[in-house]
Amino acid sequence: EVQLLQSGGGSVQPGGSLRLSCEASGFTFRSYALTWVRQAPGKGLEWVSSIGGTGTNTFNADSVKGRFTISRDNSKNTLYLQMNTLRPEDTATYFCAKDRYLNRGGAFDAWGQGTMVTVYS
Amino acid sequence: QSALTQPASVSGSPGQSITISCTGTRNDIGSYSLGSWYQHHPGKAPKLIIYEDTKRPLGVSNRFSASKSGNTASLTISGLQAEDEAAYYCCSYAESHGYIFGTGTTVTVL
């Protein structure tokens, strides 16, 4: 069974940093792209960042470019999102998701449970 | 880039069929066969119900079907059931912008 278990998150002041983790099991981790998606309170889903299976290809939403870094450790089956220079508008529930493909595809067929990030001023 | 446009809400009676539209541009929906649809119940993780514009993952009910014409994708739910009440999001790949989700549609079963 595919499982994505998220950790990290919490509350931080504007300008602060947080790191989210997503530990995977039940599939060949290095063979699939992974993605972070967020949902602000009362809002819709927003794509944040994606990384290919090898970890060399990454791409980010304009809203987080230069502030968030996606990475993965294929030896630990773990995906990360390092979030720096956080802003109040980054407040959201963050989900990690597995793609059906090695690289770009956009078919997110397994999701983590979500973790809340609150940036308070 | 702006979100793909979906109706805010759609409703139907049990057993009826409903269709949710998702309008993008030639730079996203219109250019790639990488559209997907997600069902999202509050407090839970989203669930993939359609990928590559029209394909259904294993285990997803065949009451869910999708199509695409030009810059607009559509999701149809046939034989509407109470458990279908949820938010539905479309998503598309867009070169140089990564992925774009739709604004989301709340489905209500009357």
Tab-separated table of N, CA and C in Angstrom, chain B:
chain	number	residue	atom	x	y	z
B	1	GLN	N	0.313	32.855	-13.186
B	1	GLN	CA	-0.807	32.506	-14.082
B	1	GLN	C	-2.059	32.227	-13.269
B	2	SER	N	-3.219	32.650	-13.766
B	2	SER	CA	-4.471	32.492	-13.039
B	2	SER	C	-4.918	31.036	-13.028
B	3	ALA	N	-5.749	30.724	-12.029
B	3	ALA	CA	-6.310	29.391	-11.928
B	3	ALA	C	-7.250	29.129	-13.103
B	4	LEU	N	-7.412	27.858	-13.404
B	4	LEU	CA	-8.392	27.450	-14.410
B	4	LEU	C	-9.785	27.772	-13.851
B	5	THR	N	-10.730	28.073	-14.736
B	5	THR	CA	-12.044	28.526	-14.288
B	5	THR	C	-13.055	27.386	-14.199
B	6	GLN	N	-13.613	27.213	-13.026
B	6	GLN	CA	-14.670	26.225	-12.802
B	6	GLN	C	-15.882	26.937	-12.197
B	7	PRO	N	-17.069	26.361	-12.368
B	7	PRO	CA	-18.228	26.932	-11.664
B	7	PRO	C	-18.064	26.705	-10.174
B	8	ALA	N	-18.530	27.653	-9.370
B	8	ALA	CA	-18.340	27.537	-7.926
B	8	ALA	C	-19.118	26.365	-7.342
B	9	SER	N	-20.286	26.103	-7.896
B	9	SER	CA	-21.099	25.029	-7.357
B	9	SER	C	-21.963	24.404	-8.444
B	10	VAL	N	-22.226	23.127	-8.257
B	10	VAL	CA	-23.127	22.365	-9.117
B	10	VAL	C	-23.922	21.435	-8.206
B	11	SER	N	-25.193	21.281	-8.487
B	11	SER	CA	-25.996	20.391	-7.658
B	11	SER	C	-26.857	19.482	-8.530
B	12	GLY	N	-27.285	18.386	-7.923
B	12	GLY	CA	-28.143	17.443	-8.628
B	12	GLY	C	-28.796	16.494	-7.642
B	13	SER	N	-29.842	15.854	-8.093
B	13	SER	CA	-30.540	14.886	-7.254
B	13	SER	C	-29.888	13.517	-7.396
B	14	PRO	N	-30.079	12.657	-6.416
B	14	PRO	CA	-29.520	11.302	-6.532
B	14	PRO	C	-29.977	10.631	-7.821
B	15	GLY	N	-29.028	9.996	-8.501
B	15	GLY	CA	-29.322	9.305	-9.739
B	15	GLY	C	-29.143	10.154	-10.987
B	16	GLN	N	-29.146	11.439	-10.822
B	16	GLN	CA	-28.960	12.329	-11.974
B	16	GLN	C	-27.498	12.382	-12.389
B	17	SER	N	-27.260	13.018	-13.545
B	17	SER	CA	-25.902	13.274	-14.019
B	17	SER	C	-25.621	14.764	-13.953
B	18	ILE	N	-24.386	15.089	-13.592
B	18	ILE	CA	-23.977	16.491	-13.590
B	18	ILE	C	-22.638	16.598	-14.326
B	19	THR	N	-22.374	17.783	-14.853
B	19	THR	CA	-21.118	18.034	-15.560
B	19	THR	C	-20.474	19.294	-15.020
B	20	ILE	N	-19.181	19.203	-14.764
B	20	ILE	CA	-18.392	20.333	-14.281
B	20	ILE	C	-17.424	20.734	-15.381
B	21	SER	N	-17.415	21.994	-15.721
B	21	SER	CA	-16.502	22.483	-16.756
B	21	SER	C	-15.246	23.069	-16.123
B	22	CYS	N	-14.209	23.118	-16.936
B	22	CYS	CA	-12.918	23.643	-16.488
B	22	CYS	C	-12.296	24.350	-17.694
B	23	THR	N	-12.256	25.659	-17.633
B	23	THR	CA	-11.804	26.419	-18.792
B	23	THR	C	-10.414	27.007	-18.561
B	24	GLY	N	-9.545	26.727	-19.515
B	24	GLY	CA	-8.193	27.255	-19.456
B	24	GLY	C	-7.871	28.028	-20.715
B	25	THR	N	-6.642	27.861	-21.168
B	25	THR	CA	-6.195	28.573	-22.379
B	25	THR	C	-5.433	27.618	-23.289
B	26	ARG	N	-5.005	28.140	-24.415
B	26	ARG	CA	-4.231	27.301	-25.329
B	26	ARG	C	-2.858	26.984	-24.766
B	27	ASN	N	-2.471	27.661	-23.682
B	27	ASN	CA	-1.160	27.421	-23.084
B	27	ASN	C	-1.175	26.328	-22.027
B	28	ASP	N	-2.357	25.844	-21.682
B	28	ASP	CA	-2.441	24.780	-20.682
B	28	ASP	C	-3.342	23.659	-21.194
B	29	ILE	N	-4.620	23.718	-20.890
B	29	ILE	CA	-5.533	22.649	-21.309
B	29	ILE	C	-5.464	22.424	-22.811
B	30	GLY	N	-5.390	23.492	-23.563
B	30	GLY	CA	-5.422	23.385	-25.008
B	30	GLY	C	-4.182	22.806	-25.649
B	31	SER	N	-3.097	22.701	-24.887
B	31	SER	CA	-1.837	22.258	-25.482
B	31	SER	C	-1.343	20.907	-24.996
B	32	TYR	N	-1.870	20.424	-23.907
B	32	TYR	CA	-1.325	19.208	-23.316
B	32	TYR	C	-2.448	18.221	-22.952
B	33	SER	N	-2.150	16.951	-23.123
B	33	SER	CA	-3.090	15.897	-22.715
B	33	SER	C	-2.716	15.396	-21.329
B	34	LEU	N	-2.486	16.330	-20.421
B	34	LEU	CA	-2.065	15.996	-19.064
B	34	LEU	C	-3.032	16.593	-18.046
B	35	GLY	N	-4.294	16.596	-18.412
B	35	GLY	CA	-5.287	17.115	-17.485
B	35	GLY	C	-5.692	16.060	-16.471
B	36	SER	N	-6.015	16.493	-15.287
B	36	SER	CA	-6.448	15.581	-14.229
B	36	SER	C	-7.582	16.212	-13.424
B	37	TRP	N	-8.305	15.362	-12.726
B	37	TRP	CA	-9.399	15.793	-11.864
B	37	TRP	C	-9.248	15.135	-10.497
B	38	TYR	N	-9.603	15.901	-9.451
B	38	TYR	CA	-9.467	15.431	-8.085
B	38	TYR	C	-10.779	15.644	-7.330
B	39	GLN	N	-11.099	14.671	-6.493
B	39	GLN	CA	-12.234	14.771	-5.574
B	39	GLN	C	-11.652	15.070	-4.195
B	40	HIS	N	-12.220	16.057	-3.500
B	40	HIS	CA	-11.666	16.442	-2.207
B	40	HIS	C	-12.774	16.606	-1.171
B	41	HIS	N	-12.806	15.656	-0.242
B	41	HIS	CA	-13.723	15.776	0.885
B	41	HIS	C	-13.042	16.587	1.973
B	42	PRO	N	-13.763	17.451	2.669
B	42	PRO	CA	-13.167	18.307	3.705
B	42	PRO	C	-12.416	17.498	4.746
B	43	GLY	N	-11.226	17.969	5.067
B	43	GLY	CA	-10.431	17.324	6.103
B	43	GLY	C	-9.697	16.076	5.659
B	44	LYS	N	-9.851	15.713	4.378
B	44	LYS	CA	-9.166	14.528	3.862
B	44	LYS	C	-8.201	14.937	2.747
B	45	ALA	N	-7.405	13.980	2.313
B	45	ALA	CA	-6.513	14.231	1.188
B	45	ALA	C	-7.290	14.159	-0.119
B	46	PRO	N	-6.940	14.977	-1.091
B	46	PRO	CA	-7.580	14.875	-2.404
B	46	PRO	C	-7.357	13.487	-3.003
B	47	LYS	N	-8.251	13.112	-3.909
B	47	LYS	CA	-8.181	11.804	-4.568
B	47	LYS	C	-8.207	11.991	-6.072
B	48	LEU	N	-7.265	11.368	-6.767
B	48	LEU	CA	-7.213	11.426	-8.230
B	48	LEU	C	-8.352	10.597	-8.799
B	49	ILE	N	-9.170	11.186	-9.666
B	49	ILE	CA	-10.258	10.437	-10.290
B	49	ILE	C	-10.146	10.387	-11.812
B	50	ILE	N	-9.380	11.287	-12.400
B	50	ILE	CA	-9.144	11.285	-13.844
B	50	ILE	C	-7.716	11.757	-14.092
B	51	TYR	N	-7.021	11.128	-15.042
B	51	TYR	CA	-5.707	11.602	-15.456
B	51	TYR	C	-5.575	11.485	-16.969
B	52	GLU	N	-4.575	12.132	-17.513
B	52	GLU	CA	-4.374	12.185	-18.973
B	52	GLU	C	-5.697	12.514	-19.673
B	53	ASP	N	-6.368	13.488	-19.168
B	53	ASP	CA	-7.619	14.062	-19.704
B	53	ASP	C	-8.850	13.177	-19.518
B	54	THR	N	-8.712	11.868	-19.781
B	54	THR	CA	-9.916	11.021	-19.813
B	54	THR	C	-9.770	9.672	-19.131
B	55	LYS	N	-8.603	9.349	-18.597
B	55	LYS	CA	-8.377	8.012	-18.039
B	55	LYS	C	-8.756	7.948	-16.570
B	56	ARG	N	-9.289	6.811	-16.195
B	56	ARG	CA	-9.706	6.585	-14.817
B	56	ARG	C	-8.729	5.653	-14.123
B	57	PRO	N	-8.198	6.020	-12.951
B	57	PRO	CA	-7.315	5.102	-12.218
B	57	PRO	C	-8.093	3.866	-11.776
B	58	LEU	N	-7.359	2.782	-11.555
B	58	LEU	CA	-7.981	1.577	-11.031
B	58	LEU	C	-8.682	1.886	-9.721
B	59	GLY	N	-9.884	1.367	-9.568
B	59	GLY	CA	-10.617	1.544	-8.333
B	59	GLY	C	-11.556	2.739	-8.312
B	60	VAL	N	-11.432	3.617	-9.306
B	60	VAL	CA	-12.340	4.760	-9.387
B	60	VAL	C	-13.602	4.340	-10.137
B	61	SER	N	-14.723	4.719	-9.602
B	61	SER	CA	-16.005	4.318	-10.172
B	61	SER	C	-16.144	4.776	-11.622
B	62	ASN	N	-16.744	3.932	-12.454
B	62	ASN	CA	-16.976	4.312	-13.850
B	62	ASN	C	-18.120	5.310	-13.982
B	63	ARG	N	-18.663	5.753	-12.869
B	63	ARG	CA	-19.646	6.848	-12.903
B	63	ARG	C	-18.939	8.187	-13.180
B	64	PHE	N	-17.629	8.188	-13.035
B	64	PHE	CA	-16.854	9.386	-13.323
B	64	PHE	C	-16.272	9.268	-14.731
B	65	SER	N	-16.513	10.265	-15.566
B	65	SER	CA	-15.947	10.289	-16.897
B	65	SER	C	-15.558	11.715	-17.240
B	66	ALA	N	-14.664	11.852	-18.220
B	66	ALA	CA	-14.173	13.183	-18.562
B	66	ALA	C	-13.954	13.307	-20.055
B	67	SER	N	-13.947	14.545	-20.495
B	67	SER	CA	-13.700	14.829	-21.905
B	67	SER	C	-12.998	16.180	-22.007
B	68	LYS	N	-12.571	16.478	-23.236
B	68	LYS	CA	-11.917	17.767	-23.455
B	68	LYS	C	-12.224	18.244	-24.865
B	69	SER	N	-12.437	19.537	-24.984
B	69	SER	CA	-12.634	20.144	-26.290
B	69	SER	C	-11.960	21.504	-26.281
B	70	GLY	N	-10.944	21.641	-27.114
B	70	GLY	CA	-10.222	22.907	-27.153
B	70	GLY	C	-9.586	23.228	-25.823
B	71	ASN	N	-9.927	24.364	-25.275
B	71	ASN	CA	-9.347	24.810	-24.006
B	71	ASN	C	-10.211	24.480	-22.792
B	72	THR	N	-11.224	23.650	-22.988
B	72	THR	CA	-12.140	23.323	-21.902
B	72	THR	C	-12.198	21.823	-21.643
B	73	ALA	N	-12.002	21.472	-20.382
B	73	ALA	CA	-12.153	20.083	-19.947
B	73	ALA	C	-13.462	19.965	-19.175
B	74	SER	N	-14.015	18.759	-19.162
B	74	SER	CA	-15.282	18.543	-18.460
B	74	SER	C	-15.251	17.231	-17.701
B	75	LEU	N	-15.864	17.236	-16.533
B	75	LEU	CA	-16.019	16.028	-15.719
B	75	LEU	C	-17.505	15.769	-15.572
B	76	THR	N	-17.919	14.543	-15.849
B	76	THR	CA	-19.310	14.155	-15.680
B	76	THR	C	-19.413	13.093	-14.602
B	77	ILE	N	-20.338	13.298	-13.688
B	77	ILE	CA	-20.647	12.304	-12.666
B	77	ILE	C	-22.037	11.784	-12.960
B	78	SER	N	-22.114	10.500	-13.271
B	78	SER	CA	-23.389	9.875	-13.591
B	78	SER	C	-23.933	9.151	-12.363
B	79	GLY	N	-25.247	8.991	-12.311
B	79	GLY	CA	-25.847	8.268	-11.183
B	79	GLY	C	-25.410	8.865	-9.859
B	80	LEU	N	-25.590	10.151	-9.721
B	80	LEU	CA	-25.122	10.896	-8.561
B	80	LEU	C	-25.515	10.207	-7.246
B	81	GLN	N	-24.551	10.112	-6.339
B	81	GLN	CA	-24.783	9.497	-5.034
B	81	GLN	C	-24.380	10.469	-3.925
B	82	ALA	N	-24.910	10.243	-2.743
B	82	ALA	CA	-24.628	11.127	-1.608
B	82	ALA	C	-23.128	11.239	-1.348
B	83	GLU	N	-22.404	10.155	-1.550
B	83	GLU	CA	-20.962	10.149	-1.288
B	83	GLU	C	-20.182	10.993	-2.283
B	84	ASP	N	-20.828	11.412	-3.365
B	84	ASP	CA	-20.156	12.254	-4.355
B	84	ASP	C	-20.088	13.705	-3.914
B	85	GLU	N	-20.780	14.027	-2.853
B	85	GLU	CA	-20.763	15.401	-2.362
B	85	GLU	C	-19.357	15.733	-1.865
B	86	ALA	N	-18.723	16.687	-2.543
B	86	ALA	CA	-17.326	17.012	-2.286
B	86	ALA	C	-16.948	18.204	-3.159
B	87	ALA	N	-15.709	18.654	-3.011
B	87	ALA	CA	-15.156	19.651	-3.932
B	87	ALA	C	-14.406	18.909	-5.029
B	88	TYR	N	-14.480	19.432	-6.237
B	88	TYR	CA	-13.797	18.825	-7.383
B	88	TYR	C	-12.894	19.867	-8.026
B	89	TYR	N	-11.663	19.451	-8.325
B	89	TYR	CA	-10.691	20.350	-8.919
B	89	TYR	C	-10.135	19.745	-10.201
B	90	CYS	N	-10.038	20.562	-11.226
B	90	CYS	CA	-9.301	20.160	-12.411
B	90	CYS	C	-7.867	20.656	-12.257
B	91	CYS	N	-6.985	20.105	-13.066
B	91	CYS	CA	-5.581	20.493	-13.011
B	91	CYS	C	-4.976	20.263	-14.397
B	92	SER	N	-4.083	21.139	-14.799
B	92	SER	CA	-3.438	20.981	-16.091
B	92	SER	C	-1.975	21.369	-15.999
B	93	TYR	N	-1.168	20.725	-16.824
B	93	TYR	CA	0.216	21.137	-16.981
B	93	TYR	C	0.234	22.379	-17.858
B	94	ALA	N	1.157	23.284	-17.551
B	94	ALA	CA	1.316	24.502	-18.345
B	94	ALA	C	2.802	24.813	-18.432
B	95	GLU	N	3.351	24.714	-19.613
B	95	GLU	CA	4.775	24.958	-19.812
B	95	GLU	C	5.177	26.294	-19.223
B	96	SER	N	6.264	26.302	-18.492
B	96	SER	CA	6.854	27.462	-17.815
B	96	SER	C	6.071	27.899	-16.579
B	97	HIS	N	4.938	27.270	-16.333
B	97	HIS	CA	4.173	27.597	-15.122
B	97	HIS	C	3.912	26.376	-14.253
B	98	GLY	N	4.441	25.237	-14.665
B	98	GLY	CA	4.225	24.032	-13.875
B	98	GLY	C	2.815	23.530	-14.029
B	99	TYR	N	2.110	23.435	-12.934
B	99	TYR	CA	0.744	22.933	-12.953
B	99	TYR	C	-0.210	24.013	-12.461
B	100	ILE	N	-1.409	23.977	-13.002
B	100	ILE	CA	-2.423	24.937	-12.579
B	100	ILE	C	-3.673	24.174	-12.178
B	101	PHE	N	-4.175	24.476	-10.988
B	101	PHE	CA	-5.437	23.897	-10.551
B	101	PHE	C	-6.591	24.815	-10.922
B	102	GLY	N	-7.757	24.217	-10.997
B	102	GLY	CA	-8.958	25.003	-11.204
B	102	GLY	C	-9.396	25.658	-9.906
B	103	THR	N	-10.371	26.520	-10.021
B	103	THR	CA	-10.875	27.268	-8.860
B	103	THR	C	-11.680	26.388	-7.913
B	104	GLY	N	-12.073	25.215	-8.383
B	104	GLY	CA	-12.801	24.287	-7.531
B	104	GLY	C	-14.309	24.412	-7.662
B	105	THR	N	-14.994	23.273	-7.638
B	105	THR	CA	-16.453	23.223	-7.720
B	105	THR	C	-16.997	22.384	-6.579
B	106	THR	N	-17.911	22.943	-5.841
B	106	THR	CA	-18.574	22.196	-4.775
B	106	THR	C	-19.802	21.496	-5.342
B	107	VAL	N	-19.824	20.194	-5.222
B	107	VAL	CA	-20.965	19.410	-5.699
B	107	VAL	C	-21.879	19.106	-4.522
B	108	THR	N	-23.138	19.439	-4.679
B	108	THR	CA	-24.146	19.189	-3.654
B	108	THR	C	-25.169	18.200	-4.188
B	109	VAL	N	-25.431	17.170	-3.395
B	109	VAL	CA	-26.463	16.191	-3.764
B	109	VAL	C	-27.732	16.568	-3.003
B	110	LEU	N	-28.743	16.913	-3.762
B	110	LEU	CA	-29.968	17.450	-3.166
B	110	LEU	C	-30.785	16.399	-2.418
